[in-house]
Coordinates of C-alpha atoms and ligand atoms in Angstrom, one line a residue:
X560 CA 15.4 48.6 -7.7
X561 CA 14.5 45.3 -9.2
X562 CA 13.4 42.9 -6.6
X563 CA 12.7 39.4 -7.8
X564 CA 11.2 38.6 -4.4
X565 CA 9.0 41.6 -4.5
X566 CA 5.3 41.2 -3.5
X567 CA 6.3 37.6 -2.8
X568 CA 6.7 36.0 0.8
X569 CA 9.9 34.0 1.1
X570 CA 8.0 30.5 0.9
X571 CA 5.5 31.4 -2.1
X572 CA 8.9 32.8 -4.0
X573 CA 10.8 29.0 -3.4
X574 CA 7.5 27.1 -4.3
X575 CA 7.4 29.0 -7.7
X576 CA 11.0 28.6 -8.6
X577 CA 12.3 25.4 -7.6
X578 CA 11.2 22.6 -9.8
X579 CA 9.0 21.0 -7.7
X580 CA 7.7 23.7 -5.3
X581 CA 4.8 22.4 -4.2
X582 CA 5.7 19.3 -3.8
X583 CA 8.8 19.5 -2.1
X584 CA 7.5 22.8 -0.1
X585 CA 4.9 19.9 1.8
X586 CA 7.4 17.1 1.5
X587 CA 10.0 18.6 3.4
X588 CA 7.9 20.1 6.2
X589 CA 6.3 16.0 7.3
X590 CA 8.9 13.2 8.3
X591 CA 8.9 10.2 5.7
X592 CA 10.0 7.0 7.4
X593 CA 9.6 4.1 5.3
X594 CA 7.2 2.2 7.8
X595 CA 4.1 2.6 9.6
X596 CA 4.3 2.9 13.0
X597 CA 1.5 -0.1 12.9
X598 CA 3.8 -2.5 11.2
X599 CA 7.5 -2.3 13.7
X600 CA 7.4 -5.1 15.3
X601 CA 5.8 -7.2 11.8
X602 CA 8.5 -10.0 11.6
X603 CA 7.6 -9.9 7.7
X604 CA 9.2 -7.1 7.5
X605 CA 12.5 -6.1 8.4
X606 CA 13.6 -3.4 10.3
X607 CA 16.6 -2.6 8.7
X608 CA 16.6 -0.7 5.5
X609 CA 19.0 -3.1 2.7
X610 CA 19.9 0.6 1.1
X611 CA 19.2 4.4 1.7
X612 CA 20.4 7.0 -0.8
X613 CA 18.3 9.7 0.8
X614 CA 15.9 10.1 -1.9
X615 CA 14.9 6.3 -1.6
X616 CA 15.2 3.5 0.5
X617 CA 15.0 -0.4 -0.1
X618 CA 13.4 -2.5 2.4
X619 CA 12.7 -6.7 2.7
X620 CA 8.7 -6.8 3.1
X621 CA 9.1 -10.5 2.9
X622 CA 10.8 -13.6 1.2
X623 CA 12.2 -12.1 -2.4
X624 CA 10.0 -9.1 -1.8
X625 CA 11.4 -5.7 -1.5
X626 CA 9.8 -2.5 -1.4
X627 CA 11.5 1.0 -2.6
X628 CA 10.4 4.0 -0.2
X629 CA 11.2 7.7 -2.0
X630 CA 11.7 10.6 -0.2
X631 CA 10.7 13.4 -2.4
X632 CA 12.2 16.0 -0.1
X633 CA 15.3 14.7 -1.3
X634 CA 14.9 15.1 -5.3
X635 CA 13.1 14.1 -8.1
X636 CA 15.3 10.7 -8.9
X637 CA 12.5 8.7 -7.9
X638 CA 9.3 10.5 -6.3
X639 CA 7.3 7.5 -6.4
X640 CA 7.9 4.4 -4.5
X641 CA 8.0 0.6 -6.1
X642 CA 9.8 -1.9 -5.5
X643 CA 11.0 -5.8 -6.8
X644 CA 10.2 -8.9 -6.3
X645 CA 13.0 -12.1 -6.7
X646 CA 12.0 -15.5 -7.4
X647 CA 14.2 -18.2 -7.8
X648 CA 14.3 -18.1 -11.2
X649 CA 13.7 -14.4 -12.3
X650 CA 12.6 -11.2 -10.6
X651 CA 10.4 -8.6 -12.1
X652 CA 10.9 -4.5 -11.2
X653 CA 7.8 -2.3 -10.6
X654 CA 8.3 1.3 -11.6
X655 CA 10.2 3.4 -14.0
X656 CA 10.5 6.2 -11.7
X657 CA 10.8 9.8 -12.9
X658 CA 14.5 9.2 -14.0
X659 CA 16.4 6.7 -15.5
X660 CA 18.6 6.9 -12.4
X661 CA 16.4 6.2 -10.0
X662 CA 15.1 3.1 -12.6
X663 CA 19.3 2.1 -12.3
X664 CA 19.7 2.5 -8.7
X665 CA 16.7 0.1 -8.1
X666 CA 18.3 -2.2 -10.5
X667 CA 21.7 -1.9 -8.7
X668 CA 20.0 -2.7 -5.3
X669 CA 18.7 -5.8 -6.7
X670 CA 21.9 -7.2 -8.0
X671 CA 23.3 -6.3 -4.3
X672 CA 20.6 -9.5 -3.1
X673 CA 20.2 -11.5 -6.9
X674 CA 21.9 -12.4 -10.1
X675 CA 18.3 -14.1 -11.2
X676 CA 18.0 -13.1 -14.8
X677 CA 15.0 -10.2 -15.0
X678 CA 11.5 -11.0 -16.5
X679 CA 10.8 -7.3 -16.6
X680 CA 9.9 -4.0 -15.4
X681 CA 6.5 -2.9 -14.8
X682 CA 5.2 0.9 -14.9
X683 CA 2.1 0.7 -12.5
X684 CA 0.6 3.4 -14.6
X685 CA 1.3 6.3 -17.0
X686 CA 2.1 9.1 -15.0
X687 CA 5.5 10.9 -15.3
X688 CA 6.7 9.8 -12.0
X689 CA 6.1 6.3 -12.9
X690 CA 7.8 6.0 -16.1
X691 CA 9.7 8.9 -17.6
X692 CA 12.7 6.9 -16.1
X693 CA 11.8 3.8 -18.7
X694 CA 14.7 4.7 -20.7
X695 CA 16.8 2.8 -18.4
X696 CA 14.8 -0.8 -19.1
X697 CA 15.1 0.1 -22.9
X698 CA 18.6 0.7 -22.9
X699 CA 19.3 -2.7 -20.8
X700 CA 17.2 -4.4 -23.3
X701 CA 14.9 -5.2 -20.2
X702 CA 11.3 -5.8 -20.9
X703 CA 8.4 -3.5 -19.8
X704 CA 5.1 -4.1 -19.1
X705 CA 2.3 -2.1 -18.6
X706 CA -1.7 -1.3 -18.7
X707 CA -2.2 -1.6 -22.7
X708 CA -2.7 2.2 -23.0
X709 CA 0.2 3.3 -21.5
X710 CA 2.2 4.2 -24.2
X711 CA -0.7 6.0 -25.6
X712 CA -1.2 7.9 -22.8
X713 CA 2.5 8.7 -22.3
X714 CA 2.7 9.9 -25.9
X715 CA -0.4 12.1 -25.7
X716 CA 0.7 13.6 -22.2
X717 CA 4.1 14.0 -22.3
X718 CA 5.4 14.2 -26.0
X719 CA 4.0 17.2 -27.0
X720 CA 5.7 18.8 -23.9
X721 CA 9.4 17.8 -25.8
X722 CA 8.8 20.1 -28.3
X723 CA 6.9 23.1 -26.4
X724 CA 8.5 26.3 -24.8
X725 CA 8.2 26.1 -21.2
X726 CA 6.1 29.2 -21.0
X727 CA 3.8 28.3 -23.7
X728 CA 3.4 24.7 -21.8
X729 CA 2.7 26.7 -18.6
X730 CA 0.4 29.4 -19.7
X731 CA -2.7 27.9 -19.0
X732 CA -1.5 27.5 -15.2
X733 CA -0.1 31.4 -15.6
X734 CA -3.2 32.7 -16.7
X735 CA -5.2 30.7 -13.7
X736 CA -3.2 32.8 -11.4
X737 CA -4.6 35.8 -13.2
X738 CA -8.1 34.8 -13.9
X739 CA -9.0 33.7 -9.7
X740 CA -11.2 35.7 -7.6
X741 CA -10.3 35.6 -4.7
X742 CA -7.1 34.7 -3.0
X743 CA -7.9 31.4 -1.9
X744 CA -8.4 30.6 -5.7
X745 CA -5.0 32.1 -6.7
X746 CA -3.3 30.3 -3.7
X747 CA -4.7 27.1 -5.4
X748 CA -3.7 28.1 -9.0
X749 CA -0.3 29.3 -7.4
X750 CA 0.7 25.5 -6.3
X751 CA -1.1 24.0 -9.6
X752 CA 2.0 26.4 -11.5
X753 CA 4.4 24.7 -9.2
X754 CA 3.3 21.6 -9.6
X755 CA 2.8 21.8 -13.7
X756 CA 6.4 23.5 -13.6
X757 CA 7.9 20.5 -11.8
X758 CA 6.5 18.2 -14.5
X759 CA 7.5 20.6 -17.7
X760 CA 11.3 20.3 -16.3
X761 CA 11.6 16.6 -15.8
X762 CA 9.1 15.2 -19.2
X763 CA 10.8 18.4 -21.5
X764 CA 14.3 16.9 -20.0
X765 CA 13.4 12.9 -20.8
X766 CA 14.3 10.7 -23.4
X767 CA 11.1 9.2 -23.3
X768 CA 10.7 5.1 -23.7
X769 CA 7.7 3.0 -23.8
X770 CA 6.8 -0.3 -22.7
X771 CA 6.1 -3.2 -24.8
X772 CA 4.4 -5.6 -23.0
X773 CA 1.1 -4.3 -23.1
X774 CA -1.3 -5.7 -20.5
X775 CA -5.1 -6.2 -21.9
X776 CA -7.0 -5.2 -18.3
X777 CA -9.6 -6.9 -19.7
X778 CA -7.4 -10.3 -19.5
X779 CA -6.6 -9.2 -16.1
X780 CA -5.4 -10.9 -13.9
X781 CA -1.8 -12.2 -15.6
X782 CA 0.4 -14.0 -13.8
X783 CA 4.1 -13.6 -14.0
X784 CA 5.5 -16.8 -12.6
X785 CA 8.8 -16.1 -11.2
X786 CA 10.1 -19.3 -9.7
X787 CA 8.3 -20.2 -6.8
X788 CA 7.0 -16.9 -6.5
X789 CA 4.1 -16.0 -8.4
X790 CA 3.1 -12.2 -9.2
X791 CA -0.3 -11.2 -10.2
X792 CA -0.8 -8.2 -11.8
X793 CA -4.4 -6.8 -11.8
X794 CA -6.1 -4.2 -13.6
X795 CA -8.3 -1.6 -11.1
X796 CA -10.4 1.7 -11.9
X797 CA -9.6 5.0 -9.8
X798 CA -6.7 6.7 -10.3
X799 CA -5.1 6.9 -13.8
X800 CA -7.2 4.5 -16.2
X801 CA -3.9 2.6 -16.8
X802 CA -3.5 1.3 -13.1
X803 CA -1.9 -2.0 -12.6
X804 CA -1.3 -3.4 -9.3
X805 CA 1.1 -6.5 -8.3
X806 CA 0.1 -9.2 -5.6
X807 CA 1.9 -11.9 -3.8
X808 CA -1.4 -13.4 -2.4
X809 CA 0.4 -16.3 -0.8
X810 CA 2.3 -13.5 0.8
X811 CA -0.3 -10.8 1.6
X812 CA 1.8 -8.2 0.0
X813 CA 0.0 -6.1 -2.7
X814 CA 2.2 -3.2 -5.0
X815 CA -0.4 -0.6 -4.9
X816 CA 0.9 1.8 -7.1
X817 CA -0.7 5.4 -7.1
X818 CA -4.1 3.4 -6.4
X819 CA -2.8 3.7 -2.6
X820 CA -1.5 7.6 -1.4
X821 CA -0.9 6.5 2.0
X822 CA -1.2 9.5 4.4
X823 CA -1.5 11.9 1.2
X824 CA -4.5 13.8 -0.5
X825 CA -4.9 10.9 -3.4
X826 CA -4.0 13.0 -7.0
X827 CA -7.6 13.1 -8.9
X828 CA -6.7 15.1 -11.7
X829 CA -6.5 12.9 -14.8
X830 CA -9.2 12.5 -17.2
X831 CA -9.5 9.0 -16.5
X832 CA -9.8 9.2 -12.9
X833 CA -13.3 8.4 -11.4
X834 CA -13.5 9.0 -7.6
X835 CA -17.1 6.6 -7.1
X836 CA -14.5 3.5 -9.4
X837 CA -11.6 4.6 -7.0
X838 CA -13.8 4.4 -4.1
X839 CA -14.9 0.7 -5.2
X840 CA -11.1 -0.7 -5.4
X841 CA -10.4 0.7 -2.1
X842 CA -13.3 -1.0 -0.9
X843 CA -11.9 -4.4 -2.7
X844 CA -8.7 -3.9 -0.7
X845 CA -10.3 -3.0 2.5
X846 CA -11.7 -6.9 1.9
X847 CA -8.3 -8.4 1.2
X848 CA -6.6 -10.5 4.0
X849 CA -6.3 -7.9 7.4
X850 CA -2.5 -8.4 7.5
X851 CA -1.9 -7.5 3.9
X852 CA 1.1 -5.2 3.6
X853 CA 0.5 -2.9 1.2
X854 CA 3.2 -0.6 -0.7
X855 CA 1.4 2.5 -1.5
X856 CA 2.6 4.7 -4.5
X857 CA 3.4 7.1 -2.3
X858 CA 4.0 7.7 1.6
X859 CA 4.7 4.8 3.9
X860 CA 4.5 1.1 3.6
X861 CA 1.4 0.2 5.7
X862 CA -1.5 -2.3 6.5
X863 CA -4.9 -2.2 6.5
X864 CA -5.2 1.2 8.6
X865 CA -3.3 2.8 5.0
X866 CA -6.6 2.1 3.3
X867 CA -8.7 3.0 6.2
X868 CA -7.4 6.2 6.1
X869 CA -7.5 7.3 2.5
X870 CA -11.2 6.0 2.2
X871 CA -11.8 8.8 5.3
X872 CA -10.6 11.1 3.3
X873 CA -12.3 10.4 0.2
X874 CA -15.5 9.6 2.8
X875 CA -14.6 13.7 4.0
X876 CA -14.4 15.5 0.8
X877 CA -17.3 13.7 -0.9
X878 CA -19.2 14.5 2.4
X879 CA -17.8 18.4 2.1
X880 CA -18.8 18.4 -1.8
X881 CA -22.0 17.0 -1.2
X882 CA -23.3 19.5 1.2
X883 CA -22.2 22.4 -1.2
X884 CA -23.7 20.4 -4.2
X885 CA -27.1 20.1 -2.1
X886 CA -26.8 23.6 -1.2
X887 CA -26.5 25.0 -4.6
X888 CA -23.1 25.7 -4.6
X889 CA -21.5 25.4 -8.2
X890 CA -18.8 23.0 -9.1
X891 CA -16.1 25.9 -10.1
X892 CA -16.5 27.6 -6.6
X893 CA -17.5 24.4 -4.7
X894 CA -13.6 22.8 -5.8
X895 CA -11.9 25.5 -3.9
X896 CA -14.3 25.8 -0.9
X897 CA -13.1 22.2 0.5
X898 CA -11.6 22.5 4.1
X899 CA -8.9 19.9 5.2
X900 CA -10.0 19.0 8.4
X901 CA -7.5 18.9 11.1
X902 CA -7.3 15.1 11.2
X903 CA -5.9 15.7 7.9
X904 CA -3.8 19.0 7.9
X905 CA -0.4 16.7 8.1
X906 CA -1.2 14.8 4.7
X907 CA 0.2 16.4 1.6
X908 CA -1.0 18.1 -1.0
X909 CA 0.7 17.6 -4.4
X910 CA -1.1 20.6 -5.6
X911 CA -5.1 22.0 -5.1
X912 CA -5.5 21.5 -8.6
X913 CA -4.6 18.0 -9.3
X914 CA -6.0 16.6 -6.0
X915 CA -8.8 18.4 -4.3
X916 CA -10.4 20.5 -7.0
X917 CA -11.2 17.7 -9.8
X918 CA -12.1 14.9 -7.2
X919 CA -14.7 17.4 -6.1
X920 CA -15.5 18.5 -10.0
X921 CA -15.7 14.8 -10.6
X922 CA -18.4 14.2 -7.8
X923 CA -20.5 16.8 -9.1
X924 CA -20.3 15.5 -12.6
X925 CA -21.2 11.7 -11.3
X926 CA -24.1 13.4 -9.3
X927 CA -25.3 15.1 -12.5
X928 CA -24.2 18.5 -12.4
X929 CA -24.4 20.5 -15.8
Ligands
LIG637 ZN1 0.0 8.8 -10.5

């Protein structure tokens, strides 16, 4: 008889098939309200949501500024959160999300609040989630900005994927599942296939559009004067290479993008990443104003407790890898030896592969591991 399911427990056979397994087996298991239990009660914020579709929600975080809260449970429209910001005179968008609908529907919510013509859109970094829905601000003629080697990086990561079979772009993560020794290793390697899958469907799927504002980090910071609201955008190391974030200093409110994974393992995989330069910006932030609101790039809005908590958990798995490196241990076994302490067991894990593993391959190479 064939048996799709066979050897396969009920949950592993969802994660592999749907499109994005992983992520949406963790998503849907932990409650996503938009808010912080720490910030009810902040009168800068307000309690009501202005709009919830399900797979995002928009919410005031203070004058003209408005932050979008996905719910990747719910879909892969947006996955990421951002958000916009409306001046008297313009307003500026932040994210291009992973479709061009969820780029539209944040649009749409601004015009619900704002006919102020828009400055632009802004893609915090490269990642898919971020900006495969860019089409949208191209085909509004709306302007994008973005680190300078976004585009690059978008072209490099994702074009070659438009023109790939699925199973040739997944092999690699196929052949992981075949090559681990033990099941703990093929576990991992099973959620990076998810995970990879997830991306292949949405990036081989996209019309793919690029900004053209490039931002020179080295210029950083530039200020995009809105009319009576002023956003800086500022260039920090850690999670991408191309991360911008957007401040409102007057305001305290900071757009964190995927700098900030509030109540989340933080995603270490790309090549760019450095966990000792990611380390240092939290540590910038953790010195920013204590009532700063802060909009992560994903999981709730939150305060200073947000960046509290991720620096524990990069405190925890540098602690972990550092005993194993000390020990002997080598960096391919040590990356799947971590163990999520129960203080952490609730936070999600996009995938072993693109979180855990490298931040822990990464601290072995900064501590000089051949
Ligand atoms: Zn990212």
């Amino acid at each position: 008889m064939l048996d799709l399911h066979h050897g396969l427990s009920r949950r592993q056979f969802l994660a592999q098939t749907s499109c994005f397994g992983a992520f949406y087996a963790v998503a849907a298991t932990i409650r996503l309200p938009t808010l912080a239990a720490e910030l009810e009660g902040d009168s800068r914020i307000s309690q009501a949501v202005l709009v919830d579709k399900g797979f995002a929600a928009v919410r005031k975080v203070g004058a003209g500024l408005y932050a979008t809260i996905s719910d990747p449970s719910k879909g892969n429209t947006t996955i990421c959160n951002g958000g916009f910001l409306v001046g008297k005179d313009a307003a500026l968008l932040i994210e291009g999300f992973t479709t061009a609908g969820g780029a539209s529907f944040q649009m749409e919510t601004l015009r619900t609040i704002s006919q102020v013509p828009v400055k632009g859109a802004l893609d915090t970094h490269y990642h898919f989630d971020h900006s495969m829905g860019n089409s949208f601000y191209g085909a509004n003629g709306i302007q994008l900005y973005a680190h300078a080697t976004t585009a690059r990086r978008i072209i490099d990561s994702y074009g070659p994927l438009q023109d790939m079979s699925k199973e040739a772009a997944l092999a690699p993560f196929q052949k992981a599942i075949v090559d681990a020794k033990s099941d703990v290793e093929r576990q991992h390697a099973q959620s990076d296939l998810a995970a990879a899958t997830g991306v292949v469907a949405v990036t081989s799927a996209t019309v793919i559009a690029l900004p053209n504002h490039p931002l020179d980090p080295t210029k950083s910071p530039v200020k995009l004067d809105l009319g009576s609201l002023t956003a800086v955008v500022e260039h920090y190391p850690g999670h991408s290479g191309t991360d911008m974030v957007v401040r409102v200093p007057e305001q305290n409110v900071v757009y964190a993008g995927d700098l900030l994974f509030n109540g989340w393992y933080p995603v270490c995989f790309d090549e760019k990443a450095t966990v000792s330069g990611w380390r240092s910006t939290l540590k910038t932030f953790a010195s920013w104003d204590k009532d700063t609101i802060f909009v992560p790039g994903h999981g709730q809005i939150c305060g200073q407790e947000g960046i509290a908590s991720i620096r524990e958990v990069f405190d925890d798995i540098a602690g972990q890898a550092e005993k194993m490196f000390k020990a002997g241990v080598p960096a391919p076994e040590a990356q799947h030896r971590y163990v999520v302490p129960d203080k952490f067991k609730n936070f999600p894990i996009f995938a072993w592969g693109f979180t855990i593993g490298p931040a822990i391959t990464k601290l072995y190479a900064e501590w000089g591991a051949k």
